[in-house]
Amino acid sequence: MDKTLVSKSKFLSLVLRHAPETIALSLDAHGWASLDELIEKSRLHGSGITLDEILEIVATNEKKRFEISLDDERIRAVQGHSITVDLELDPATPPDMLFHGTSQSNVEAILREGILRMKRQHVHLSHEKETAAKVGMRHGKPVVLKVDSGRMHREGHIFGISRNGVWLVDVVPPEYLSR
């Protein structure tokens, strides 16, 4: 993806996951925004984005962060929200082991307190170590923690899986974590 599209993808993340008010964008309870409104309000706020750019970002975004509605009239982020939205996720049975990437500087606190949502709506977990390591690299020297998700699920924790394959849960208590 070229630099312009990367910048516009970050803009989409901002307004669809964290701060729609930046451009006075309306999201419904499920995080959907009208494509027409998104295009118009982004233009009015000096961050113009075209329908073709949006469609290219949705199609080529490596992390598959966005989806277009079946009627081709709306867009939303599929996970990673710091605002409250109902992603309409059905409870899912996770694999026995999932992974969480973080930085070395966070490991002791996580092992003591668990993995907390912080400013996000959910804790994000990966089914592959490699993906978790990439996430951890964004924050410093990466560390991949193992999550005993099978036991968590058996003991009542509810998991969902986003449309881009990220496992979501409210919290991971420390007793389910290991290095």
PDB file of C-alpha atoms in Angstrom:
ATOM      1  CA  MET A   1       0.000   0.000   0.000  1.00  0.00           C
ATOM      2  CA  ASP A   2       1.444   3.393  -0.930  1.00  0.00           C
ATOM      3  CA  LYS A   3       2.047   6.155   1.631  1.00  0.00           C
ATOM      4  CA  THR A   4      -1.130   8.053   0.762  1.00  0.00           C
ATOM      5  CA  LEU A   5      -3.283   4.970   1.271  1.00  0.00           C
ATOM      6  CA  VAL A   6      -1.479   4.099   4.510  1.00  0.00           C
ATOM      7  CA  SER A   7      -2.250   7.590   5.786  1.00  0.00           C
ATOM      8  CA  LYS A   8      -5.881   7.290   4.716  1.00  0.00           C
ATOM      9  CA  SER A   9      -6.131   3.835   6.306  1.00  0.00           C
ATOM     10  CA  LYS A  10      -4.937   5.378   9.586  1.00  0.00           C
ATOM     11  CA  PHE A  11      -7.566   8.079   9.139  1.00  0.00           C
ATOM     12  CA  LEU A  12     -10.239   5.379   8.715  1.00  0.00           C
ATOM     13  CA  SER A  13      -8.988   3.671  11.900  1.00  0.00           C
ATOM     14  CA  LEU A  14      -9.275   6.959  13.765  1.00  0.00           C
ATOM     15  CA  VAL A  15     -12.822   7.799  12.709  1.00  0.00           C
ATOM     16  CA  LEU A  16     -14.223   4.234  12.669  1.00  0.00           C
ATOM     17  CA  ARG A  17     -12.502   2.821  15.786  1.00  0.00           C
ATOM     18  CA  HIS A  18     -11.731   5.709  18.119  1.00  0.00           C
ATOM     19  CA  ALA A  19     -12.988   9.210  17.369  1.00  0.00           C
ATOM     20  CA  PRO A  20     -15.804   9.597  14.833  1.00  0.00           C
ATOM     21  CA  GLU A  21     -16.447  13.018  16.325  1.00  0.00           C
ATOM     22  CA  THR A  22     -13.195  14.201  14.708  1.00  0.00           C
ATOM     23  CA  ILE A  23     -15.216  14.726  11.527  1.00  0.00           C
ATOM     24  CA  ALA A  24     -18.718  14.634  13.104  1.00  0.00           C
ATOM     25  CA  LEU A  25     -19.311  11.161  11.649  1.00  0.00           C
ATOM     26  CA  SER A  26     -22.336   9.188  12.810  1.00  0.00           C
ATOM     27  CA  LEU A  27     -21.830   5.513  13.687  1.00  0.00           C
ATOM     28  CA  ASP A  28     -24.758   3.243  14.484  1.00  0.00           C
ATOM     29  CA  ALA A  29     -24.777   0.916  17.506  1.00  0.00           C
ATOM     30  CA  HIS A  30     -22.853  -1.701  15.510  1.00  0.00           C
ATOM     31  CA  GLY A  31     -20.124   0.687  14.346  1.00  0.00           C
ATOM     32  CA  TRP A  32     -21.434   1.164  10.797  1.00  0.00           C
ATOM     33  CA  ALA A  33     -21.045   4.511   9.030  1.00  0.00           C
ATOM     34  CA  SER A  34     -22.597   5.592   5.749  1.00  0.00           C
ATOM     35  CA  LEU A  35     -19.962   5.622   2.999  1.00  0.00           C
ATOM     36  CA  ASP A  36     -21.536   8.755   1.516  1.00  0.00           C
ATOM     37  CA  GLU A  37     -21.423  10.543   4.877  1.00  0.00           C
ATOM     38  CA  LEU A  38     -17.828   9.412   5.509  1.00  0.00           C
ATOM     39  CA  ILE A  39     -16.693  10.725   2.131  1.00  0.00           C
ATOM     40  CA  GLU A  40     -18.559  14.029   2.504  1.00  0.00           C
ATOM     41  CA  LYS A  41     -17.502  14.724   6.096  1.00  0.00           C
ATOM     42  CA  SER A  42     -13.879  13.780   5.421  1.00  0.00           C
ATOM     43  CA  ARG A  43     -13.876  16.249   2.508  1.00  0.00           C
ATOM     44  CA  LEU A  44     -15.394  19.005   4.665  1.00  0.00           C
ATOM     45  CA  HIS A  45     -12.725  18.427   7.324  1.00  0.00           C
ATOM     46  CA  GLY A  46      -9.814  18.521   4.888  1.00  0.00           C
ATOM     47  CA  SER A  47      -9.046  14.801   5.018  1.00  0.00           C
ATOM     48  CA  GLY A  48     -10.728  13.935   1.742  1.00  0.00           C
ATOM     49  CA  ILE A  49     -11.007  10.267   0.858  1.00  0.00           C
ATOM     50  CA  THR A  50     -12.689   8.850  -2.221  1.00  0.00           C
ATOM     51  CA  LEU A  51     -14.846   5.768  -2.604  1.00  0.00           C
ATOM     52  CA  ASP A  52     -12.161   4.178  -4.783  1.00  0.00           C
ATOM     53  CA  GLU A  53      -9.553   4.776  -2.056  1.00  0.00           C
ATOM     54  CA  ILE A  54     -11.830   3.303   0.599  1.00  0.00           C
ATOM     55  CA  LEU A  55     -12.513   0.214  -1.499  1.00  0.00           C
ATOM     56  CA  GLU A  56      -8.797  -0.247  -2.183  1.00  0.00           C
ATOM     57  CA  ILE A  57      -7.957   0.073   1.519  1.00  0.00           C
ATOM     58  CA  VAL A  58     -10.647  -2.466   2.450  1.00  0.00           C
ATOM     59  CA  ALA A  59      -9.423  -4.872  -0.230  1.00  0.00           C
ATOM     60  CA  THR A  60      -5.679  -4.524   0.402  1.00  0.00           C
ATOM     61  CA  ASN A  61      -5.348  -3.819   4.132  1.00  0.00           C
ATOM     62  CA  GLU A  62      -3.076  -6.594   5.409  1.00  0.00           C
ATOM     63  CA  LYS A  63      -4.908  -6.790   8.731  1.00  0.00           C
ATOM     64  CA  LYS A  64      -8.383  -6.692   7.126  1.00  0.00           C
ATOM     65  CA  ARG A  65      -9.470  -4.035   9.620  1.00  0.00           C
ATOM     66  CA  PHE A  66     -12.538  -2.836   7.723  1.00  0.00           C
ATOM     67  CA  GLU A  67     -15.605  -4.295   6.059  1.00  0.00           C
ATOM     68  CA  ILE A  68     -18.218  -3.001   3.645  1.00  0.00           C
ATOM     69  CA  SER A  69     -21.854  -3.919   4.288  1.00  0.00           C
ATOM     70  CA  LEU A  70     -23.643  -6.376   2.016  1.00  0.00           C
ATOM     71  CA  ASP A  71     -25.627  -3.505   0.476  1.00  0.00           C
ATOM     72  CA  ASP A  72     -22.345  -1.640  -0.322  1.00  0.00           C
ATOM     73  CA  GLU A  73     -23.585   1.487   1.474  1.00  0.00           C
ATOM     74  CA  ARG A  74     -21.786   1.310   4.851  1.00  0.00           C
ATOM     75  CA  ILE A  75     -18.355   0.638   6.318  1.00  0.00           C
ATOM     76  CA  ARG A  76     -17.091  -0.302   9.765  1.00  0.00           C
ATOM     77  CA  ALA A  77     -13.974  -1.439  11.580  1.00  0.00           C
ATOM     78  CA  VAL A  78     -14.128  -5.127  12.492  1.00  0.00           C
ATOM     79  CA  GLN A  79     -12.259  -4.836  15.824  1.00  0.00           C
ATOM     80  CA  GLY A  80      -9.950  -2.588  17.846  1.00  0.00           C
ATOM     81  CA  HIS A  81     -12.511  -0.050  19.017  1.00  0.00           C
ATOM     82  CA  SER A  82     -11.936   2.229  21.966  1.00  0.00           C
ATOM     83  CA  ILE A  83     -15.544   3.400  21.630  1.00  0.00           C
ATOM     84  CA  THR A  84     -18.478   1.189  22.520  1.00  0.00           C
ATOM     85  CA  VAL A  85     -19.972  -0.686  19.584  1.00  0.00           C
ATOM     86  CA  ASP A  86     -21.764  -4.013  19.332  1.00  0.00           C
ATOM     87  CA  LEU A  87     -19.846  -6.007  16.740  1.00  0.00           C
ATOM     88  CA  GLU A  88     -22.598  -8.636  16.747  1.00  0.00           C
ATOM     89  CA  LEU A  89     -20.114 -11.395  17.528  1.00  0.00           C
ATOM     90  CA  ASP A  90     -21.461 -14.792  18.407  1.00  0.00           C
ATOM     91  CA  PRO A  91     -19.738 -16.582  21.279  1.00  0.00           C
ATOM     92  CA  ALA A  92     -17.075 -18.909  19.877  1.00  0.00           C
ATOM     93  CA  THR A  93     -15.011 -21.771  21.235  1.00  0.00           C
ATOM     94  CA  PRO A  94     -11.355 -20.769  21.054  1.00  0.00           C
ATOM     95  CA  PRO A  95      -8.470 -23.122  20.375  1.00  0.00           C
ATOM     96  CA  ASP A  96      -6.789 -24.489  23.503  1.00  0.00           C
ATOM     97  CA  MET A  97      -3.947 -21.976  23.200  1.00  0.00           C
ATOM     98  CA  LEU A  98      -3.972 -18.375  21.998  1.00  0.00           C
ATOM     99  CA  PHE A  99      -1.194 -15.780  22.081  1.00  0.00           C
ATOM    100  CA  HIS A 100      -0.767 -12.165  23.111  1.00  0.00           C
ATOM    101  CA  GLY A 101       2.059  -9.955  21.918  1.00  0.00           C
ATOM    102  CA  THR A 102       3.384  -7.207  24.130  1.00  0.00           C
ATOM    103  CA  SER A 103       6.658  -5.484  24.921  1.00  0.00           C
ATOM    104  CA  GLN A 104       9.209  -6.675  27.449  1.00  0.00           C
ATOM    105  CA  SER A 105       8.473  -3.606  29.572  1.00  0.00           C
ATOM    106  CA  ASN A 106       4.844  -4.712  30.089  1.00  0.00           C
ATOM    107  CA  VAL A 107       5.413  -8.392  30.910  1.00  0.00           C
ATOM    108  CA  GLU A 108       5.760  -8.211  34.692  1.00  0.00           C
ATOM    109  CA  ALA A 109       2.619  -6.101  35.120  1.00  0.00           C
ATOM    110  CA  ILE A 110       0.657  -8.384  32.781  1.00  0.00           C
ATOM    111  CA  LEU A 111       1.784 -11.534  34.585  1.00  0.00           C
ATOM    112  CA  ARG A 112       0.751  -9.911  37.878  1.00  0.00           C
ATOM    113  CA  GLU A 113      -2.550  -8.261  36.809  1.00  0.00           C
ATOM    114  CA  GLY A 114      -3.568 -10.139  33.668  1.00  0.00           C
ATOM    115  CA  ILE A 115      -4.266  -8.704  30.231  1.00  0.00           C
ATOM    116  CA  LEU A 116      -6.689  -5.822  30.569  1.00  0.00           C
ATOM    117  CA  ARG A 117      -8.632  -4.047  27.835  1.00  0.00           C
ATOM    118  CA  MET A 118      -7.107  -0.718  28.743  1.00  0.00           C
ATOM    119  CA  LYS A 119      -8.696   1.794  26.328  1.00  0.00           C
ATOM    120  CA  ARG A 120      -9.982  -0.882  23.948  1.00  0.00           C
ATOM    121  CA  GLN A 121     -13.333  -2.609  24.012  1.00  0.00           C
ATOM    122  CA  HIS A 122     -11.735  -6.081  24.118  1.00  0.00           C
ATOM    123  CA  VAL A 123      -8.445  -7.855  24.743  1.00  0.00           C
ATOM    124  CA  HIS A 124      -7.008  -9.004  21.394  1.00  0.00           C
ATOM    125  CA  LEU A 125      -5.513 -12.468  21.051  1.00  0.00           C
ATOM    126  CA  SER A 126      -3.918 -14.263  18.098  1.00  0.00           C
ATOM    127  CA  HIS A 127      -4.041 -17.889  17.103  1.00  0.00           C
ATOM    128  CA  GLU A 128      -0.472 -17.666  15.745  1.00  0.00           C
ATOM    129  CA  LYS A 129       2.713 -16.824  17.665  1.00  0.00           C
ATOM    130  CA  GLU A 130       4.072 -14.931  14.653  1.00  0.00           C
ATOM    131  CA  THR A 131       1.110 -12.562  14.558  1.00  0.00           C
ATOM    132  CA  ALA A 132       1.405 -11.918  18.302  1.00  0.00           C
ATOM    133  CA  ALA A 133       5.122 -11.200  17.891  1.00  0.00           C
ATOM    134  CA  LYS A 134       4.361  -8.596  15.198  1.00  0.00           C
ATOM    135  CA  VAL A 135       1.886  -6.930  17.555  1.00  0.00           C
ATOM    136  CA  GLY A 136       4.463  -6.913  20.352  1.00  0.00           C
ATOM    137  CA  MET A 137       7.066  -5.290  18.090  1.00  0.00           C
ATOM    138  CA  ARG A 138       4.935  -2.162  17.839  1.00  0.00           C
ATOM    139  CA  HIS A 139       5.559  -1.502  21.527  1.00  0.00           C
ATOM    140  CA  GLY A 140       9.265  -2.323  21.931  1.00  0.00           C
ATOM    141  CA  LYS A 141      11.169  -5.571  22.342  1.00  0.00           C
ATOM    142  CA  PRO A 142       8.448  -8.172  21.680  1.00  0.00           C
ATOM    143  CA  VAL A 143       7.367 -10.904  24.064  1.00  0.00           C
ATOM    144  CA  VAL A 144       4.719 -13.480  23.219  1.00  0.00           C
ATOM    145  CA  LEU A 145       2.608 -14.722  26.105  1.00  0.00           C
ATOM    146  CA  LYS A 146       0.640 -17.963  25.961  1.00  0.00           C
ATOM    147  CA  VAL A 147      -3.024 -17.832  26.954  1.00  0.00           C
ATOM    148  CA  ASP A 148      -4.708 -21.010  28.190  1.00  0.00           C
ATOM    149  CA  SER A 149      -7.846 -20.084  26.283  1.00  0.00           C
ATOM    150  CA  GLY A 150      -9.288 -23.588  26.355  1.00  0.00           C
ATOM    151  CA  ARG A 151      -9.337 -23.603  30.159  1.00  0.00           C
ATOM    152  CA  MET A 152     -10.610 -20.012  30.241  1.00  0.00           C
ATOM    153  CA  HIS A 153     -13.516 -20.995  28.013  1.00  0.00           C
ATOM    154  CA  ARG A 154     -14.306 -24.110  30.063  1.00  0.00           C
ATOM    155  CA  GLU A 155     -14.320 -21.914  33.185  1.00  0.00           C
ATOM    156  CA  GLY A 156     -16.876 -19.483  31.774  1.00  0.00           C
ATOM    157  CA  HIS A 157     -14.985 -16.779  29.887  1.00  0.00           C
ATOM    158  CA  ILE A 158     -16.759 -15.791  26.688  1.00  0.00           C
ATOM    159  CA  PHE A 159     -14.745 -15.428  23.498  1.00  0.00           C
ATOM    160  CA  GLY A 160     -15.645 -13.961  20.141  1.00  0.00           C
ATOM    161  CA  ILE A 161     -13.759 -13.873  16.888  1.00  0.00           C
ATOM    162  CA  SER A 162     -13.730 -10.816  14.674  1.00  0.00           C
ATOM    163  CA  ARG A 163     -14.212 -11.061  10.931  1.00  0.00           C
ATOM    164  CA  ASN A 164     -10.469 -10.668  10.451  1.00  0.00           C
ATOM    165  CA  GLY A 165      -9.601 -13.561  12.754  1.00  0.00           C
ATOM    166  CA  VAL A 166      -8.680 -11.715  15.946  1.00  0.00           C
ATOM    167  CA  TRP A 167      -9.905 -13.472  19.086  1.00  0.00           C
ATOM    168  CA  LEU A 168     -11.643 -11.108  21.505  1.00  0.00           C
ATOM    169  CA  VAL A 169     -12.329 -11.472  25.228  1.00  0.00           C
ATOM    170  CA  ASP A 170     -13.051  -9.038  28.056  1.00  0.00           C
ATOM    171  CA  VAL A 171      -9.990  -9.859  30.173  1.00  0.00           C
ATOM    172  CA  VAL A 172      -7.322 -12.535  30.604  1.00  0.00           C
ATOM    173  CA  PRO A 173      -6.704 -13.132  34.327  1.00  0.00           C
ATOM    174  CA  PRO A 174      -3.060 -13.853  35.230  1.00  0.00           C
ATOM    175  CA  GLU A 175      -3.679 -17.513  36.131  1.00  0.00           C
ATOM    176  CA  TYR A 176      -4.248 -18.268  32.431  1.00  0.00           C
ATOM    177  CA  LEU A 177      -0.937 -16.761  31.293  1.00  0.00           C
ATOM    178  CA  SER A 178       2.529 -18.174  30.760  1.00  0.00           C
ATOM    179  CA  ARG A 179       5.674 -17.234  28.869  1.00  0.00           C
TER     180      ARG A 179
END
